[in-house]
XYZ file of C-alpha atoms in Angstrom:
570
model
C 1.971 -22.917 -27.428
C 2.456 -22.983 -31.260
C 5.819 -22.259 -32.746
C 4.587 -19.266 -34.039
C 3.484 -17.837 -30.624
C 6.682 -19.072 -29.096
C 8.614 -17.144 -31.923
C 6.912 -14.223 -31.472
C 7.317 -13.984 -27.532
C 11.093 -15.046 -27.719
C 11.603 -12.290 -30.427
C 10.156 -9.450 -28.248
C 11.673 -10.689 -25.282
C 15.235 -10.619 -26.948
C 14.433 -7.244 -27.970
C 13.085 -6.216 -24.874
C 16.296 -7.450 -23.141
C 18.457 -5.639 -25.522
C 16.935 -2.606 -25.211
C 17.012 -2.648 -21.456
C 20.521 -3.800 -21.137
C 21.028 -0.815 -23.760
C 19.325 1.527 -21.902
C 21.092 0.566 -18.512
C 24.615 0.549 -20.010
C 24.042 4.060 -21.605
C 22.699 5.176 -18.324
C 25.858 3.833 -16.805
C 27.920 5.382 -19.175
C 26.467 8.862 -18.940
C 26.802 8.678 -15.244
C 30.413 7.779 -15.357
C 30.711 10.515 -17.796
C 29.143 13.030 -15.898
C 31.703 11.966 -12.934
C 34.529 12.279 -15.295
C 33.255 15.872 -16.483
C 33.053 17.040 -12.735
C 36.526 16.001 -12.202
C 37.678 17.525 -15.224
C 36.038 20.829 -14.423
C 37.507 20.676 -11.171
C 40.596 20.162 -12.328
C 40.143 23.156 -14.661
C 39.127 25.312 -11.544
C 42.181 24.325 -10.031
C 44.380 25.097 -12.889
C 42.524 28.681 -13.144
C 43.390 29.238 -9.328
C 46.760 28.609 -9.910
C 47.109 31.072 -12.562
C 45.436 33.517 -10.769
C 47.471 32.940 -7.521
C 50.682 33.237 -9.560
C 49.765 36.480 -11.085
C 48.788 37.644 -7.649
C 52.225 36.372 -6.110
C 54.221 38.215 -9.164
C 52.438 41.477 -8.250
C 53.260 40.791 -4.665
C 57.030 40.611 -5.410
C 56.406 43.738 -7.365
C 55.218 45.337 -4.683
C 58.269 44.278 -2.434
C 60.370 45.478 -5.321
C 58.707 49.107 -4.936
C 58.804 49.419 -1.309
C 62.621 48.497 -1.091
C 63.361 50.910 -4.080
C 66.644 53.148 -2.273
C 65.219 56.142 -3.978
C 61.517 55.764 -2.862
C 63.082 55.178 0.638
C 65.391 58.339 0.438
C 62.313 60.409 -0.874
C 59.895 59.341 1.626
C 62.535 60.007 4.556
C 63.361 63.718 3.272
C 59.436 63.925 3.086
C 59.279 63.630 6.917
C 61.554 66.955 7.280
C 60.444 70.326 6.602
C 61.635 71.105 2.887
C 61.153 74.096 0.395
C 58.445 74.045 -2.105
C 60.891 73.709 -4.705
C 62.348 70.565 -3.195
C 58.969 69.223 -2.396
C 57.869 69.829 -5.966
C 61.187 67.916 -7.424
C 60.366 64.931 -5.026
C 56.907 64.832 -6.196
C 57.961 64.481 -9.784
C 60.516 61.974 -9.205
C 58.168 59.885 -7.212
C 55.532 60.201 -9.916
C 57.741 59.295 -12.669
C 58.986 56.223 -10.711
C 55.452 54.899 -10.111
C 54.250 55.459 -13.701
C 57.158 53.017 -14.869
C 55.389 50.222 -13.370
C 51.840 51.405 -14.485
C 52.647 49.281 -17.700
C 53.030 45.822 -15.720
C 50.842 43.256 -16.738
C 47.268 43.540 -15.181
C 48.305 46.615 -13.241
C 45.766 49.784 -13.435
C 47.454 52.131 -11.276
C 50.576 52.365 -8.690
C 49.778 54.811 -5.674
C 51.894 55.993 -2.653
C 50.695 57.797 0.446
C 53.410 59.196 2.414
C 53.562 59.658 6.235
C 51.970 62.994 6.048
C 48.720 61.867 4.107
C 49.887 63.120 0.533
C 49.241 60.771 -2.511
C 51.451 60.402 -5.515
C 50.171 58.263 -8.260
C 51.100 56.344 -11.413
C 47.694 56.102 -13.148
C 44.031 57.587 -11.677
C 44.095 58.634 -8.110
C 42.400 56.702 -5.415
C 39.719 58.675 -3.652
C 40.291 60.172 -0.082
C 37.758 57.785 1.460
C 39.330 54.634 0.257
C 42.824 55.871 1.194
C 41.637 56.446 4.660
C 40.470 52.880 4.993
C 43.525 51.165 3.228
C 46.095 53.223 5.186
C 45.180 51.490 8.677
C 44.609 48.213 7.077
C 48.173 48.159 5.643
C 49.630 49.462 9.119
C 47.837 46.596 10.649
C 49.242 43.946 8.471
C 52.860 45.056 9.558
C 54.262 45.115 6.086
C 52.319 41.726 4.782
C 50.941 42.645 1.229
C 47.355 42.624 1.680
C 44.188 42.135 -1.056
C 40.999 43.963 -0.542
C 38.070 44.242 -3.043
C 37.353 47.563 -5.138
C 33.799 49.311 -4.037
C 33.264 49.505 -7.849
C 33.841 45.635 -8.472
C 36.051 46.641 -11.649
C 39.536 46.068 -9.351
C 41.474 44.348 -6.788
C 43.633 46.748 -4.522
C 46.812 45.438 -3.080
C 48.149 47.404 -0.173
C 51.537 47.284 1.860
C 52.962 49.648 4.603
C 56.338 50.941 3.638
C 58.976 50.867 6.399
C 62.694 52.204 6.597
C 65.227 49.464 5.649
C 68.335 51.427 6.595
C 69.715 50.102 9.515
C 66.635 48.167 10.096
C 64.915 50.551 11.988
C 61.462 49.601 9.986
C 60.453 53.172 10.588
C 56.815 53.804 8.884
C 57.562 55.785 6.021
C 53.976 55.537 4.075
C 51.774 52.989 2.278
C 51.806 51.601 -1.243
C 48.531 50.844 -2.936
C 48.335 48.835 -6.341
C 45.126 48.603 -8.035
C 44.828 45.111 -10.390
C 42.638 44.638 -13.202
C 40.873 41.515 -11.596
C 38.586 40.966 -14.555
C 41.369 40.879 -17.412
C 43.215 38.762 -14.886
C 40.553 36.175 -14.359
C 39.818 36.195 -18.246
C 43.689 35.411 -18.810
C 43.614 32.638 -16.320
C 40.294 30.871 -17.144
C 40.811 28.145 -19.322
C 38.557 25.553 -21.328
C 36.380 25.270 -24.259
C 33.464 26.907 -22.377
C 35.173 29.698 -20.398
C 32.724 32.415 -21.960
C 30.076 30.372 -20.075
C 31.705 29.954 -16.899
C 30.808 32.078 -13.724
C 33.589 32.651 -11.297
C 33.146 33.653 -7.793
C 36.037 34.603 -5.364
C 35.311 34.747 -1.648
C 37.271 35.477 1.483
C 35.270 33.826 4.172
C 31.649 35.502 3.642
C 33.338 38.699 2.025
C 32.882 39.008 -1.812
C 36.475 39.393 -3.453
C 35.289 39.151 -7.286
C 32.387 37.738 -9.219
C 31.739 37.632 -12.930
C 29.286 40.148 -14.356
C 26.493 37.338 -15.063
C 26.367 35.936 -11.449
C 23.677 38.336 -10.293
C 21.634 37.695 -13.432
C 21.601 34.098 -13.350
C 21.835 33.356 -9.568
C 20.965 36.351 -7.373
C 21.299 35.350 -3.845
C 19.599 31.975 -3.899
C 22.815 30.080 -4.814
C 23.967 27.911 -1.498
C 27.433 26.576 -1.958
C 28.259 22.966 -0.882
C 30.674 22.475 2.039
C 31.236 18.601 2.055
C 32.015 17.889 -1.687
C 34.243 19.369 -4.242
C 31.393 19.843 -6.552
C 27.632 19.703 -6.311
C 24.691 20.079 -8.716
C 21.866 22.797 -7.809
C 18.669 24.123 -9.223
C 17.898 27.879 -8.874
C 15.287 29.548 -10.472
C 14.234 26.848 -12.290
C 17.853 26.099 -14.020
C 20.220 23.529 -12.931
C 23.816 24.768 -12.321
C 26.949 22.724 -11.821
C 29.325 23.983 -9.055
C 33.084 23.006 -8.108
C 35.280 25.119 -5.532
C 38.531 24.908 -4.148
C 40.650 26.728 -1.563
C 43.918 28.823 -1.676
C 46.735 27.960 0.481
C 47.948 31.632 -0.637
C 45.450 33.898 0.260
C 42.856 31.667 2.073
C 40.261 32.549 -0.627
C 37.756 30.114 -1.920
C 37.387 29.986 -5.711
C 33.921 28.872 -6.961
C 33.014 27.657 -10.712
C 29.650 27.678 -11.618
C 28.396 26.659 -15.076
C 24.984 26.371 -16.383
C 23.929 22.155 -16.532
C 22.360 22.734 -20.111
C 25.525 24.385 -21.557
C 27.617 21.009 -20.768
C 25.110 18.455 -21.173
C 22.479 19.706 -23.604
C 24.022 17.379 -26.355
C 23.865 14.447 -24.191
C 20.326 14.984 -22.997
C 19.316 15.382 -26.690
C 21.174 12.457 -27.530
C 19.376 10.393 -24.657
C 15.833 11.453 -25.788
C 16.700 10.228 -29.304
C 17.875 7.166 -28.260
C 14.818 6.561 -26.204
C 12.608 7.595 -29.227
C 14.503 5.059 -31.329
C 14.284 2.105 -28.616
C 10.288 2.750 -28.630
C 9.916 2.723 -32.357
C 12.543 -0.346 -32.615
C 9.881 -2.281 -30.337
C 6.950 -1.694 -32.006
C 8.261 -2.331 -35.484
C 9.735 -5.668 -33.866
C 6.338 -6.458 -32.749
C 4.870 -6.251 -36.085
C 7.674 -7.821 -37.920
C 7.733 -10.602 -35.596
C 3.902 -11.488 -36.198
C 4.279 -11.513 -39.970
C 7.604 -13.459 -39.781
C 6.292 -15.835 -37.394
C 3.198 -16.492 -39.586
C 5.146 -16.874 -42.696
C 7.464 -19.582 -41.141
C 4.591 -21.872 -39.557
C 2.133 -21.829 -42.365
C 3.992 -23.865 -44.874
C 5.368 -26.179 -42.193
C 1.736 -27.011 -41.163
C 0.612 -27.651 -44.738
C 4.221 -29.896 -45.186
C 3.068 -31.854 -41.831
C -0.603 -32.611 -43.348
C 1.142 -34.428 -46.371
C 3.579 -36.241 -44.071
C 0.714 -37.954 -42.032
C -0.866 -38.982 -45.387
C 2.665 -40.578 -46.469
C 2.716 -42.166 -42.966
C -0.621 -44.189 -43.866
C 1.137 -45.503 -47.077
C -0.451 -43.008 -49.416
C 2.217 -41.783 -51.546
C 0.045 -39.892 -54.219
C 1.423 -36.458 -53.050
C -0.416 -33.602 -53.812
C 0.789 -30.570 -55.479
C 2.243 -27.311 -53.493
C 0.536 -24.273 -53.971
C 2.052 -21.593 -56.439
C 3.254 -19.467 -53.261
C 4.618 -22.370 -51.368
C 6.404 -23.567 -54.980
C 7.851 -20.226 -55.729
C 9.675 -19.900 -51.833
C 13.536 -19.849 -52.473
C 14.341 -19.986 -48.864
C 14.973 -23.102 -46.814
C 11.293 -23.759 -46.201
C 10.952 -24.101 -49.974
C 13.976 -26.554 -50.357
C 12.415 -28.559 -47.383
C 9.340 -28.916 -49.464
C 10.615 -29.610 -52.803
C 13.223 -32.351 -50.983
C 10.348 -33.846 -49.277
C 8.265 -34.164 -52.724
C 11.701 -35.551 -54.342
C 11.955 -38.032 -51.465
C 8.782 -39.397 -51.832
C 9.221 -39.951 -55.375
C 12.532 -41.827 -54.801
C 11.080 -43.868 -52.086
C 8.193 -44.991 -54.294
C 10.705 -45.751 -57.178
C 12.989 -47.497 -54.342
C 10.099 -49.667 -53.409
C 9.824 -51.012 -56.974
C 13.446 -51.632 -57.684
C 14.442 -53.618 -54.586
C 13.800 -56.954 -55.923
C 15.797 -56.248 -59.313
C 18.695 -54.982 -56.821
C 18.512 -58.098 -54.785
C 18.959 -59.936 -57.832
C 22.130 -57.787 -58.978
C 23.503 -58.127 -55.387
C 23.597 -62.064 -55.952
C 25.161 -61.862 -59.208
C 27.896 -59.735 -57.799
C 28.588 -62.111 -55.408
C 28.693 -65.201 -57.482
C 31.320 -63.180 -59.765
C 33.409 -62.343 -56.746
C 33.559 -66.039 -56.158
C 34.757 -66.484 -59.689
C 37.456 -63.969 -59.389
C 38.685 -65.824 -56.590
C 39.027 -69.200 -58.274
C 41.281 -67.556 -61.125
C 44.392 -66.822 -59.317
C 44.420 -70.419 -57.879
C 43.843 -71.823 -61.567
C 46.620 -69.745 -62.804
C 49.105 -71.062 -59.546
C 48.078 -74.723 -60.844
C 48.792 -74.068 -64.546
C 52.054 -72.577 -63.763
C 52.944 -75.478 -61.325
C 52.010 -77.636 -64.208
C 53.975 -76.213 -66.894
C 57.063 -76.507 -64.177
C 56.747 -80.057 -63.742
C 56.613 -80.670 -67.680
C 59.692 -78.543 -68.042
C 61.334 -80.751 -65.196
C 60.081 -84.037 -66.992
C 61.846 -82.868 -70.266
C 64.873 -81.729 -68.640
C 64.082 -77.972 -69.519
C 66.006 -76.306 -66.705
C 65.836 -72.861 -67.940
C 62.418 -73.013 -68.464
C 61.597 -74.591 -65.098
C 63.614 -71.548 -63.477
C 61.503 -69.104 -65.565
C 58.388 -70.633 -64.593
C 59.322 -70.635 -61.013
C 60.666 -67.127 -60.893
C 57.505 -66.108 -62.496
C 55.007 -67.964 -60.171
C 56.874 -65.931 -57.098
C 56.783 -62.838 -58.876
C 53.203 -63.431 -59.834
C 52.114 -64.600 -56.350
C 54.114 -61.341 -54.674
C 52.522 -58.814 -56.862
C 48.965 -59.880 -56.425
C 49.233 -61.155 -52.839
C 47.092 -59.192 -50.352
C 49.992 -58.917 -47.619
C 51.131 -56.002 -46.257
C 52.173 -52.921 -48.143
C 55.575 -52.832 -46.556
C 57.917 -55.752 -46.456
C 61.524 -56.329 -45.508
C 64.285 -55.580 -47.635
C 65.372 -59.214 -47.944
C 61.780 -59.951 -48.975
C 62.068 -57.097 -51.809
C 65.479 -58.481 -52.908
C 64.251 -61.875 -53.321
C 61.431 -60.593 -55.716
C 64.142 -58.848 -57.760
C 66.113 -61.747 -57.855
C 63.057 -63.683 -59.327
C 62.644 -60.694 -62.002
C 66.519 -60.846 -62.616
C 66.196 -64.699 -63.329
C 63.585 -64.242 -65.859
C 65.395 -61.436 -67.579
C 68.727 -63.469 -67.360
C 67.277 -66.024 -69.471
C 65.846 -63.524 -71.966
C 69.033 -61.565 -72.429
C 71.699 -63.758 -71.703
C 75.149 -62.413 -71.340
C 74.031 -58.827 -72.236
C 72.402 -58.295 -68.835
C 75.330 -57.859 -66.241
C 73.623 -57.735 -62.939
C 76.002 -56.589 -59.915
C 74.258 -56.690 -56.442
C 76.277 -55.249 -53.692
C 73.633 -55.255 -50.773
C 75.103 -55.104 -47.356
C 73.359 -58.191 -45.799
C 73.127 -56.315 -42.705
C 70.390 -54.222 -43.609
C 68.273 -56.874 -44.934
C 65.700 -56.407 -42.086
C 64.840 -52.733 -42.903
C 61.344 -52.186 -43.756
C 60.332 -50.816 -47.461
C 57.390 -50.492 -49.453
C 56.672 -53.722 -51.657
C 57.445 -53.300 -55.382
C 59.995 -50.651 -54.849
C 63.361 -52.045 -56.485
C 61.700 -54.146 -59.216
C 60.067 -51.356 -61.064
C 63.211 -49.252 -61.157
C 65.207 -52.236 -62.419
C 62.508 -52.902 -65.158
C 62.980 -49.212 -65.925
C 66.612 -49.652 -66.279
C 66.161 -52.661 -68.774
C 63.770 -51.089 -70.837
C 65.573 -47.710 -71.050
C 68.914 -48.960 -70.895
C 69.444 -52.563 -72.082
C 66.784 -52.718 -74.557
C 68.335 -49.499 -76.450
C 71.701 -50.706 -76.893
C 73.430 -53.698 -78.437
C 76.157 -54.479 -76.410
C 76.399 -55.581 -72.643
C 74.433 -53.495 -69.851
C 75.758 -53.208 -66.491
C 73.341 -52.740 -63.772
C 74.079 -52.231 -60.258
C 72.208 -52.126 -56.983
C 74.063 -50.978 -53.820
C 73.570 -49.430 -50.564
C 74.746 -46.396 -49.161
C 74.583 -45.762 -45.315
C 74.045 -42.299 -43.851
C 73.533 -40.875 -40.659
C 69.752 -40.963 -40.509
C 68.949 -43.023 -43.782
C 69.959 -45.861 -45.949
C 70.271 -44.886 -49.682
C 69.686 -47.679 -52.464
C 71.238 -47.213 -55.755
C 70.097 -48.388 -59.077
C 72.702 -47.540 -61.631
C 72.798 -48.664 -65.469
C 75.408 -47.447 -67.872
C 72.961 -47.286 -70.656
C 71.865 -44.185 -73.098
C 70.368 -42.637 -70.555
C 66.611 -41.268 -70.585
C 65.660 -37.903 -72.552
C 64.729 -35.345 -70.136
C 61.118 -35.260 -71.587
C 60.504 -39.019 -71.290
C 62.090 -38.623 -67.827
C 59.615 -35.988 -66.514
C 56.750 -37.991 -68.125
C 57.860 -41.209 -66.473
C 58.007 -38.688 -63.139
C 54.447 -37.538 -63.333
C 53.002 -40.634 -64.514
C 52.051 -39.678 -68.115
C 54.390 -42.571 -69.473
C 53.366 -45.819 -68.036
C 56.369 -48.022 -67.620
C 56.217 -51.723 -68.637
C 55.381 -54.599 -66.630
C 53.347 -53.998 -63.460
C 52.960 -50.346 -64.453
C 53.978 -48.862 -61.262
C 55.488 -45.202 -62.046
C 58.142 -43.424 -60.334
C 55.716 -40.877 -58.918
C 53.478 -43.809 -57.526
C 56.969 -45.273 -55.772
C 58.062 -41.840 -54.536
C 54.437 -41.140 -52.948
C 54.117 -44.251 -51.408
C 57.681 -43.946 -49.558
C 56.861 -40.405 -48.342
C 53.306 -41.376 -46.981
C 54.866 -44.154 -45.000
C 58.215 -42.822 -43.642
C 57.594 -38.984 -43.974
C 59.025 -36.139 -46.518
C 62.666 -36.551 -45.930
C 62.558 -39.761 -47.748
C 61.799 -40.679 -51.207
C 63.163 -41.074 -54.819
C 65.484 -39.052 -56.692
C 66.575 -39.780 -60.541
C 69.489 -38.489 -62.314
C 69.828 -39.421 -65.990
C 72.247 -37.964 -68.758
C 72.391 -39.093 -72.518
C 75.344 -41.292 -73.181
C 76.122 -41.724 -69.522
C 73.542 -43.786 -67.975
C 70.735 -43.378 -65.301
C 71.049 -43.565 -61.412
C 67.837 -43.761 -59.221
C 68.363 -43.078 -55.555
C 65.732 -44.505 -53.061
C 66.043 -43.249 -49.459
C 64.522 -45.217 -46.376
C 65.231 -44.854 -42.623
C 67.327 -46.892 -41.068
C 65.965 -49.658 -38.574
C 67.021 -49.792 -34.971
C 69.440 -52.563 -34.250
C 70.889 -53.141 -37.777
C 74.351 -54.245 -37.798
C 77.212 -54.286 -40.507
C 78.235 -57.690 -41.455
């Protein structure tokens, strides 16, 4: 396969894999989201169930308060006796007044009381006789336990309880208490969640229906089958999908069902899934088209460049010009074509210049040999001058020439960059010998070096340039004697070498220029900054050079180097 075909196949394969993985990941994420939503719906149902149960418990406690009311107990006992019509009317008025006090409790529609003679006393709308005949035996059979039964109209939930005499714990039946509960309002108050208007709530006692939302018959009819083995399920009824979750109450024994139309919860997810699939399809088609164009655009100039390379391989350096389209390319392929043209022209020029360069190399080698001869010629010349000085009894000239030879040999020798402190001091002594002959008694050189530290390592030509600066900016600037002292101070982790003079000092501006290298010192031309950098490079940032100078008070240079192991005081 050609590169463009490989590029196209690989590109399409990558896009296909990315789209497939994305779809699988999306499907997995939506599946996880479904499960989380199911769990959340079950939690909401549990919370709604707890709210309903708590309200029913409150009403049950209210019923106990009524049946244990002392006045109600006395009135019901008296009603069992033969009373005058006036007394009966008075009791009727008092009982009704007590019952009306509880009608204004939350979610209570009416409070009704049936005495032992079957007479009804009502706080709120009375209950029809047929329902009374049904509730009285039911309450009696429960032996004082508060029981709930659905109202035939479906608008209320009825709670009933037998009233027994508490005095002397005789438990003599006195009547029946009936409380009618606004079940629709109670459910509305207890149902939570953003979609509570869409929620359909159904409450069953076994197979007997206690309550259902008004929309239940409209949406489901009698075709809904409730799952028994799981806390929730997804079912399809009348062409529509519904999500159902349920839980059972330990207080009443009822089963609460929460039914929600599937599209209400998942309509945004379904729309998003459809849009993503459509986008992936369009993206894949666009990828095929772009891959074909891009592969052809990349490989066509490479094929043209390959043909030109084959001609160069045969020795033909007459490069054909590129087409305007190829010459105008500003990408990597265009750079490759231009670089190839430049390379061919340079190869042609290099072949023509090769002979000339060989001659230049031989001339450079010859000059290098001459440069090696020059130092030996200088050493030999100095030896000859020294011999003539000794023959003519010129001891000072002889000493100066010897010191100059030693100094010159040490400065340009190719030995190591780091030498011992003893070797550095010997180099300094050769330099002082020359300057002593020049300045005579005006130069008062006072070395105070502890011999025990002569084996310490120090960069070559560290002390000599510092003493040279002391002579130039101290001795040469004054008429009298200049004292230059070199001494060592031992510290815990380093050795400090001080070069101090009592000359006129160095101006701050000149001192700063010496440090930065703007002003070069005399002699070998090694600046303070150069010395400091070499010490820090070899030994670390903790070591180096410090200069302190004050006008008319002299100059002191401090050199800090690490102490060598095994050095001893002598």
